[in-house]
PDB file of C-alpha atoms in Angstrom:
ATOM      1  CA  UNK A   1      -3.630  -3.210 -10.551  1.00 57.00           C
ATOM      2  CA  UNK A   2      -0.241  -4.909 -11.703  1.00 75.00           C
ATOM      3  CA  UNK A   3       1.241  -5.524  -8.269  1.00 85.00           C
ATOM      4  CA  UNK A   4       1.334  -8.979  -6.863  1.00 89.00           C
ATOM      5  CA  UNK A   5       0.418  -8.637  -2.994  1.00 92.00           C
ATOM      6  CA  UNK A   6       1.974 -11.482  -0.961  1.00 94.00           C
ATOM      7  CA  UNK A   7       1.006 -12.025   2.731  1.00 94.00           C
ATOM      8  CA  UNK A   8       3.321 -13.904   5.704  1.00 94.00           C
ATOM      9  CA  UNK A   9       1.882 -14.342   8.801  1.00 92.00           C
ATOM     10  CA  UNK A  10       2.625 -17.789  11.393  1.00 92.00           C
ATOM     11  CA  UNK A  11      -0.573 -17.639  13.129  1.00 87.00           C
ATOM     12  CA  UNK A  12      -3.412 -19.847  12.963  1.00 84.00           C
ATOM     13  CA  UNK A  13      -5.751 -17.069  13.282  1.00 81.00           C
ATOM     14  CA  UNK A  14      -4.462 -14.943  10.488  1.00 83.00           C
ATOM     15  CA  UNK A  15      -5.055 -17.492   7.777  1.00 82.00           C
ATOM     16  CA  UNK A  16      -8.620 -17.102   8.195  1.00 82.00           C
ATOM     17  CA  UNK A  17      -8.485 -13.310   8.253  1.00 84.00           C
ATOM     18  CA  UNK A  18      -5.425 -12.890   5.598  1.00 87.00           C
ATOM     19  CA  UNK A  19      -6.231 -15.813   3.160  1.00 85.00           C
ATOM     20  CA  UNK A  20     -10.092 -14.632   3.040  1.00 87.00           C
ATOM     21  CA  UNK A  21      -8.328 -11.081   2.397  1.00 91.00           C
ATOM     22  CA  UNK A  22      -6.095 -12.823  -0.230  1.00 90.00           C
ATOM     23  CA  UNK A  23      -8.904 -14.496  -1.654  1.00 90.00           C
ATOM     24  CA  UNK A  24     -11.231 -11.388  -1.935  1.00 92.00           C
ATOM     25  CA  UNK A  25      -8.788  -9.022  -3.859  1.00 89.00           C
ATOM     26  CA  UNK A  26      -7.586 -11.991  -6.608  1.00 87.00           C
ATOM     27  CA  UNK A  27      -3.861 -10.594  -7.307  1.00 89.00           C
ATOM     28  CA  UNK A  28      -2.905 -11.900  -3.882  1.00 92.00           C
ATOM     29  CA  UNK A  29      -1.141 -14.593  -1.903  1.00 92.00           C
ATOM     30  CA  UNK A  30      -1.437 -15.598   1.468  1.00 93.00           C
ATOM     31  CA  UNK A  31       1.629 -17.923   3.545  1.00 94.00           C
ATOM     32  CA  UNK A  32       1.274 -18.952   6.684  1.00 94.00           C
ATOM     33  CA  UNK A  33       4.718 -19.548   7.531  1.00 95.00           C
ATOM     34  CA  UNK A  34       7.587 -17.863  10.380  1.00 95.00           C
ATOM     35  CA  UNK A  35       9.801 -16.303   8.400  1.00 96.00           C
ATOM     36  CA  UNK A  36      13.442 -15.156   9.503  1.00 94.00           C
ATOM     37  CA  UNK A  37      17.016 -15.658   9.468  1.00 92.00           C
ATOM     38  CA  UNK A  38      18.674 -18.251   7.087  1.00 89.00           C
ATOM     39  CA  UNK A  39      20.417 -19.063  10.597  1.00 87.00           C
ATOM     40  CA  UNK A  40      17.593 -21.261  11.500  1.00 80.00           C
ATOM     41  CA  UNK A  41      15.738 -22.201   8.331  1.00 79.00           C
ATOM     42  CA  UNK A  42      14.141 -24.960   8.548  1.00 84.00           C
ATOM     43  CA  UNK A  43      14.715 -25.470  12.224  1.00 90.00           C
ATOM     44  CA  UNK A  44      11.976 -24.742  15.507  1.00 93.00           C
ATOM     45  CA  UNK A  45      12.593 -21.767  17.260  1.00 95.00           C
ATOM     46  CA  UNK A  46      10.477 -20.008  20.199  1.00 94.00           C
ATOM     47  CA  UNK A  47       7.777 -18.230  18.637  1.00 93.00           C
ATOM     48  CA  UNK A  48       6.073 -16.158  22.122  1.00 92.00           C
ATOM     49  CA  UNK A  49       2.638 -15.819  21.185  1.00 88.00           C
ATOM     50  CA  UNK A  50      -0.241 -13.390  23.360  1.00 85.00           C
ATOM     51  CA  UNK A  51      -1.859 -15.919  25.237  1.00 83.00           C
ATOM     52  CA  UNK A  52      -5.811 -14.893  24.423  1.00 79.00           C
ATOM     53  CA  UNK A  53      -6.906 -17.703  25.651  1.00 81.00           C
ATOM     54  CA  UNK A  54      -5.664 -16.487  29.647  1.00 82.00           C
ATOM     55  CA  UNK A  55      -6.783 -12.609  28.522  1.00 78.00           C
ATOM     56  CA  UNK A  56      -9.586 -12.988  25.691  1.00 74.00           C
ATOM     57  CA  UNK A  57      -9.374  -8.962  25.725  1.00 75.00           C
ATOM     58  CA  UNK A  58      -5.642  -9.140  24.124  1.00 71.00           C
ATOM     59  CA  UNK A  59      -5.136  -9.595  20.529  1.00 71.00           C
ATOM     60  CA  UNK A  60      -2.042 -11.470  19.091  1.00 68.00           C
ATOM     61  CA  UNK A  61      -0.705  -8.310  17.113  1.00 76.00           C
ATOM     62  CA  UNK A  62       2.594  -8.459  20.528  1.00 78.00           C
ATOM     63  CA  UNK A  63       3.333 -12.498  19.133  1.00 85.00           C
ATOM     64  CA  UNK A  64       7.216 -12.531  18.199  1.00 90.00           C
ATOM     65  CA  UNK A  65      10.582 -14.145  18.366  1.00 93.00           C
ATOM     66  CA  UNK A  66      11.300 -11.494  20.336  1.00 94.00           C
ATOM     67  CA  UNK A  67       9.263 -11.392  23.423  1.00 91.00           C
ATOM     68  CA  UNK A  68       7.771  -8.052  24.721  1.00 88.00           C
ATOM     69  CA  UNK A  69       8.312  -6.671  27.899  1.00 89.00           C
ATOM     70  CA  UNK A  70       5.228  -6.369  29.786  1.00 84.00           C
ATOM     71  CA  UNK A  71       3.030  -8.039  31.578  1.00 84.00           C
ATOM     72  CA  UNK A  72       0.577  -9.909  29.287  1.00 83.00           C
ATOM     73  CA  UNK A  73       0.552 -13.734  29.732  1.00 84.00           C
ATOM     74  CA  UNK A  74       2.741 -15.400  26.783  1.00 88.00           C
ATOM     75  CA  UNK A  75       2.612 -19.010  25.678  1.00 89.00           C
ATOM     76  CA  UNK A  76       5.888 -20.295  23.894  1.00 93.00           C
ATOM     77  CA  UNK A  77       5.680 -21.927  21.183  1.00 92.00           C
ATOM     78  CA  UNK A  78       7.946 -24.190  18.854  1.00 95.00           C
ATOM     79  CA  UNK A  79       7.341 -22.913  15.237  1.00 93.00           C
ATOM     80  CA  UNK A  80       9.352 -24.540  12.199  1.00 94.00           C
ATOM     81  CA  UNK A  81      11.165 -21.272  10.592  1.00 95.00           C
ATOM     82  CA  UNK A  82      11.788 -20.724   6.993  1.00 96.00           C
ATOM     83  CA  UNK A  83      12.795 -17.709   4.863  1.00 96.00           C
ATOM     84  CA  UNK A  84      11.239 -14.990   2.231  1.00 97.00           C
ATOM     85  CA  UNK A  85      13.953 -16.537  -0.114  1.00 96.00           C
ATOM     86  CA  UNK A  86      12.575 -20.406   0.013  1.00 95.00           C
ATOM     87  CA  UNK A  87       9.341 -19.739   0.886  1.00 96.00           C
ATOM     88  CA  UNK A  88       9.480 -17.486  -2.309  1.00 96.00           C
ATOM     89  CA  UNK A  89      11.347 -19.745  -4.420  1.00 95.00           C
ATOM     90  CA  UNK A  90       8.640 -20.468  -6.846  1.00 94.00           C
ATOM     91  CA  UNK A  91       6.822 -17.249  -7.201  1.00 93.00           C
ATOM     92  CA  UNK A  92       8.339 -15.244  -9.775  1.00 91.00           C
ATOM     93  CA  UNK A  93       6.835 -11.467  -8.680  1.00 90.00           C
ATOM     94  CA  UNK A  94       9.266  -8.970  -7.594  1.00 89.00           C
ATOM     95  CA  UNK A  95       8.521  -7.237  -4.551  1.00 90.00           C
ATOM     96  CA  UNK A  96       9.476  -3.604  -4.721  1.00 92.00           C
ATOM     97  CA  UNK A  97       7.365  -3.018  -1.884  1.00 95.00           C
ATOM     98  CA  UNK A  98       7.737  -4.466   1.475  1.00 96.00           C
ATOM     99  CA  UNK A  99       6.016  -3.878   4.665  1.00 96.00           C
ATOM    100  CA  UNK A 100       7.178  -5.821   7.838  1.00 95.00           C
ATOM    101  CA  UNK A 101       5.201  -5.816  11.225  1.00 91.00           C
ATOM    102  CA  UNK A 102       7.492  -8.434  13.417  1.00 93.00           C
ATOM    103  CA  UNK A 103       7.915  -7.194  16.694  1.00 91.00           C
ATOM    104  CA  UNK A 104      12.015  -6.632  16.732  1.00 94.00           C
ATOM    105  CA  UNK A 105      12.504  -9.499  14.099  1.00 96.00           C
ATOM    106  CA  UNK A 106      12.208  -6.888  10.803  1.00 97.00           C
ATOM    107  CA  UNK A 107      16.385  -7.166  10.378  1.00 97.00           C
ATOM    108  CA  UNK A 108      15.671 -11.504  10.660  1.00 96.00           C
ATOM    109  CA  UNK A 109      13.410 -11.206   8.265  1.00 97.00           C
ATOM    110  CA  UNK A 110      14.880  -9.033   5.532  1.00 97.00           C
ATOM    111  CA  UNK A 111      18.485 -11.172   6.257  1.00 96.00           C
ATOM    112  CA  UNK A 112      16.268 -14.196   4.752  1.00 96.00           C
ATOM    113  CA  UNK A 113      15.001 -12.115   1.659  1.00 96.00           C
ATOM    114  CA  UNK A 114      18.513 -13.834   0.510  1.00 95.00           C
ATOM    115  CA  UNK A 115      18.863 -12.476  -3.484  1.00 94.00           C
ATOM    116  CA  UNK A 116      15.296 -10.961  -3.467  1.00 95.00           C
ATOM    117  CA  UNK A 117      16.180  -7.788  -1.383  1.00 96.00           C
ATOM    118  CA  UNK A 118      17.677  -6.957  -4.659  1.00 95.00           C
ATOM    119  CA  UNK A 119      14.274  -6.125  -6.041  1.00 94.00           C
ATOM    120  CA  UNK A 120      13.337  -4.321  -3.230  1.00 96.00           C
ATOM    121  CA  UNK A 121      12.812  -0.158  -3.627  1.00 95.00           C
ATOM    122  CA  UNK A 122      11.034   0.883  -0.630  1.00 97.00           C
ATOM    123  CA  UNK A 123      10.746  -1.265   3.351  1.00 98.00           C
ATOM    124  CA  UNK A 124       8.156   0.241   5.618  1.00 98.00           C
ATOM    125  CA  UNK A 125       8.830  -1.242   8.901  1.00 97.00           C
ATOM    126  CA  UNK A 126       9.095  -0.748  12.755  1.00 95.00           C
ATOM    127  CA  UNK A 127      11.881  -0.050  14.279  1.00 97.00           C
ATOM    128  CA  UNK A 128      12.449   0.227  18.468  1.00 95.00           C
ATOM    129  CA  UNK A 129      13.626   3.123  20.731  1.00 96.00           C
ATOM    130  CA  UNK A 130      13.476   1.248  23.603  1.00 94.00           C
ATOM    131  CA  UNK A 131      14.386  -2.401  24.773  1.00 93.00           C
ATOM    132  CA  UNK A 132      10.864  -3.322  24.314  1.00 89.00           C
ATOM    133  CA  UNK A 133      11.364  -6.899  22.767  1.00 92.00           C
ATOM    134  CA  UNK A 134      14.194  -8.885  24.638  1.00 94.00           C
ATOM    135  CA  UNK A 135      17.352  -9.131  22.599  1.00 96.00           C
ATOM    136  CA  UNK A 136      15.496  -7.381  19.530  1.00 96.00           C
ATOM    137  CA  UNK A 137      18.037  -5.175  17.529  1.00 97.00           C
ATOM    138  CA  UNK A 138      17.297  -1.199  18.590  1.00 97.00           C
ATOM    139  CA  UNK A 139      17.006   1.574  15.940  1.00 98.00           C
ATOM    140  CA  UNK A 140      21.001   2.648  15.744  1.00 97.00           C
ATOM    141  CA  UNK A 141      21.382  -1.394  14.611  1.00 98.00           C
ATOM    142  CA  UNK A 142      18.680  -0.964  12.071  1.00 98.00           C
ATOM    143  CA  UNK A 143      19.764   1.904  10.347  1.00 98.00           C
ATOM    144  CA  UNK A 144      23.492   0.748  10.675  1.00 98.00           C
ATOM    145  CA  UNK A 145      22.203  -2.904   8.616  1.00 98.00           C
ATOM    146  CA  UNK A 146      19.758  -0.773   6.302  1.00 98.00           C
ATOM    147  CA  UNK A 147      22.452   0.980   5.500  1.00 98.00           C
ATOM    148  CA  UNK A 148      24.738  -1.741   4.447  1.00 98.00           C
ATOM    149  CA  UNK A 149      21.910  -3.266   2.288  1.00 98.00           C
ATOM    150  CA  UNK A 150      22.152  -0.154   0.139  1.00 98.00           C
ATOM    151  CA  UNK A 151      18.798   1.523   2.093  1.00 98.00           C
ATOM    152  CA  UNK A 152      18.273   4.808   3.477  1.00 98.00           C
ATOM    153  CA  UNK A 153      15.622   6.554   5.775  1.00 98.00           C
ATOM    154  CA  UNK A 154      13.449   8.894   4.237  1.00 97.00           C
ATOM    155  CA  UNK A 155      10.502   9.153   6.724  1.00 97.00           C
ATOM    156  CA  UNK A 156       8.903   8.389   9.661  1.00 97.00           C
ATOM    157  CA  UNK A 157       5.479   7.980   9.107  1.00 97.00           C
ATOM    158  CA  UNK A 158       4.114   6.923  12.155  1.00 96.00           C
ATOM    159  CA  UNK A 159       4.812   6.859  15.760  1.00 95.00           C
ATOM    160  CA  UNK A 160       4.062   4.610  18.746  1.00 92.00           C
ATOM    161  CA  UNK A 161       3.917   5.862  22.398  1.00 93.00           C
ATOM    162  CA  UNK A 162       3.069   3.821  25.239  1.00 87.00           C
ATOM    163  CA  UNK A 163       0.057   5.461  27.654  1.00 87.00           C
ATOM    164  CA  UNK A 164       2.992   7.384  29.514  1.00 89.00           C
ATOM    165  CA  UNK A 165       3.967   9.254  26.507  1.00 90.00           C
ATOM    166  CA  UNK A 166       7.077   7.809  26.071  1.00 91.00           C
ATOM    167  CA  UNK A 167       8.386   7.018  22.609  1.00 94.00           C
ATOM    168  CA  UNK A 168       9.068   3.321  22.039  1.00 92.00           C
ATOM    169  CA  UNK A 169       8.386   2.339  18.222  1.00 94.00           C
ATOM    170  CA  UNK A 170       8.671   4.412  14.894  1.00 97.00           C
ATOM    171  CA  UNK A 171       7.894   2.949  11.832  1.00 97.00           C
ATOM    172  CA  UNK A 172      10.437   4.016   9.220  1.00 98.00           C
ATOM    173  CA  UNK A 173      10.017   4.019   5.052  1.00 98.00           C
ATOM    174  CA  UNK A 174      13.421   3.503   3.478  1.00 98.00           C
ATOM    175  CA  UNK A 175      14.714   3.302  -0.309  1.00 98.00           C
ATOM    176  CA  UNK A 176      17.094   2.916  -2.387  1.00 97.00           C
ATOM    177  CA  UNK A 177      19.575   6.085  -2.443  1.00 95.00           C
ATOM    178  CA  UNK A 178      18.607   6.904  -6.485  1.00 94.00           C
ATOM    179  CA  UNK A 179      14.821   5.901  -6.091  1.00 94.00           C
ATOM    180  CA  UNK A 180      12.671   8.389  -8.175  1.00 92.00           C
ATOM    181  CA  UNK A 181      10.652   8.865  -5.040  1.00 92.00           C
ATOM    182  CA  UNK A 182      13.346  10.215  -2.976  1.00 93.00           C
ATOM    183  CA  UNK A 183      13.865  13.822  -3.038  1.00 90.00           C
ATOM    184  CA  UNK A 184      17.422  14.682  -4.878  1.00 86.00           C
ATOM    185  CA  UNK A 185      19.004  17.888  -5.072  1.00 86.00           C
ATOM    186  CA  UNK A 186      18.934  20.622  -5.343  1.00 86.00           C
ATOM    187  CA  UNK A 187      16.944  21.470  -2.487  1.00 85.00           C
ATOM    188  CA  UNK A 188      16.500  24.687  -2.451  1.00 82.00           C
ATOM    189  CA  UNK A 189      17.023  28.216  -4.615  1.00 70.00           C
ATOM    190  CA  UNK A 190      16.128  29.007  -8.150  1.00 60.00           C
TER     191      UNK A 190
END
């Protein structure tokens, strides 16, 4: 009842859905915004967005910086990017919780949490097998960076396969080495 929920999503379409959300549960935020690296804040950069309005049967959830490999029509778009850490710069919550859905840009996006990955116990994001998303950092990259920002995997909740079978996406929950929900030794005996 105490947490502060705070939502970030550039498309027009999910301020209707995600501030009505926002709205509805009262200790929430909604953004629309593009949020990434402190690289290009402030600056456009090419946003590649599911073009719904060539394939109404599509939904937006493949829109990225990192465009997907397949062969759904994209539109690109020029979208002014900004990061967690100005966006943010008024709101005084701490976000020990943080779940990231970008498409290949989760590693953008936490590099622009600036000072406020700090606060941050537990990320539960996707992270890619395969070169799914052009130029979009695979999984040995992710946990390399996690890493180095003092994270570690603890689980893989979930899995994505594409309609072959293959494996292509895992969404991984990491913390803080010491976090009280991460199992410490000893392990096993009595």
């Amino acid at each position: 009842k105490n947490a502060h929920i705070t939502m970030i999503d550039p498309l027009d379409v999910a301020k209707q859905y995600s501030g009505h959300i926002a709205e509805r549960i009262g200790n929430a935020d909604f953004h629309q915004a593009l949020v990434g690296d402190p690289i290009t804040d402030d600056e456009e950069v090419d946003f590649h967005c599911v073009d719904i309005d060539k394939n109404p049967n599509l939904n937006l959830s493949g829109s990225s910086l990192y465009k997907e490999r397949n062969n759904f029509p994209f539109v690109t778009k020029k979208i002014k990017q900004t990061t967690v850490e100005n966006l943010l710069k008024n709101d005084e919550h701490k976000y020990s919780l943080v779940k990231i859905s970008t498409q290949g840009a989760e590693l953008d996006v936490l590099h622009g949490f600036g000072h406020r990955l700090d606060d941050v116990e537990c990320i539960l994001m996707k992270m890619n097998l395969l070169d799914y998303n052009i130029d979009a950092p695979l999984i040995g990259k992710v946990l390399h960076k996690m890493e180095q920002w003092g994270f570690v995997l603890v689980n893989l909740p979930e899995e994505h396969r594409m309609n072959t079978e293959h494996l292509f996406q895992v969404d991984g929950l990491f913390l803080r080495p010491d976090s009280p929900y991460r199992l410490q030794p000893p392990f096993f005996g009595g």
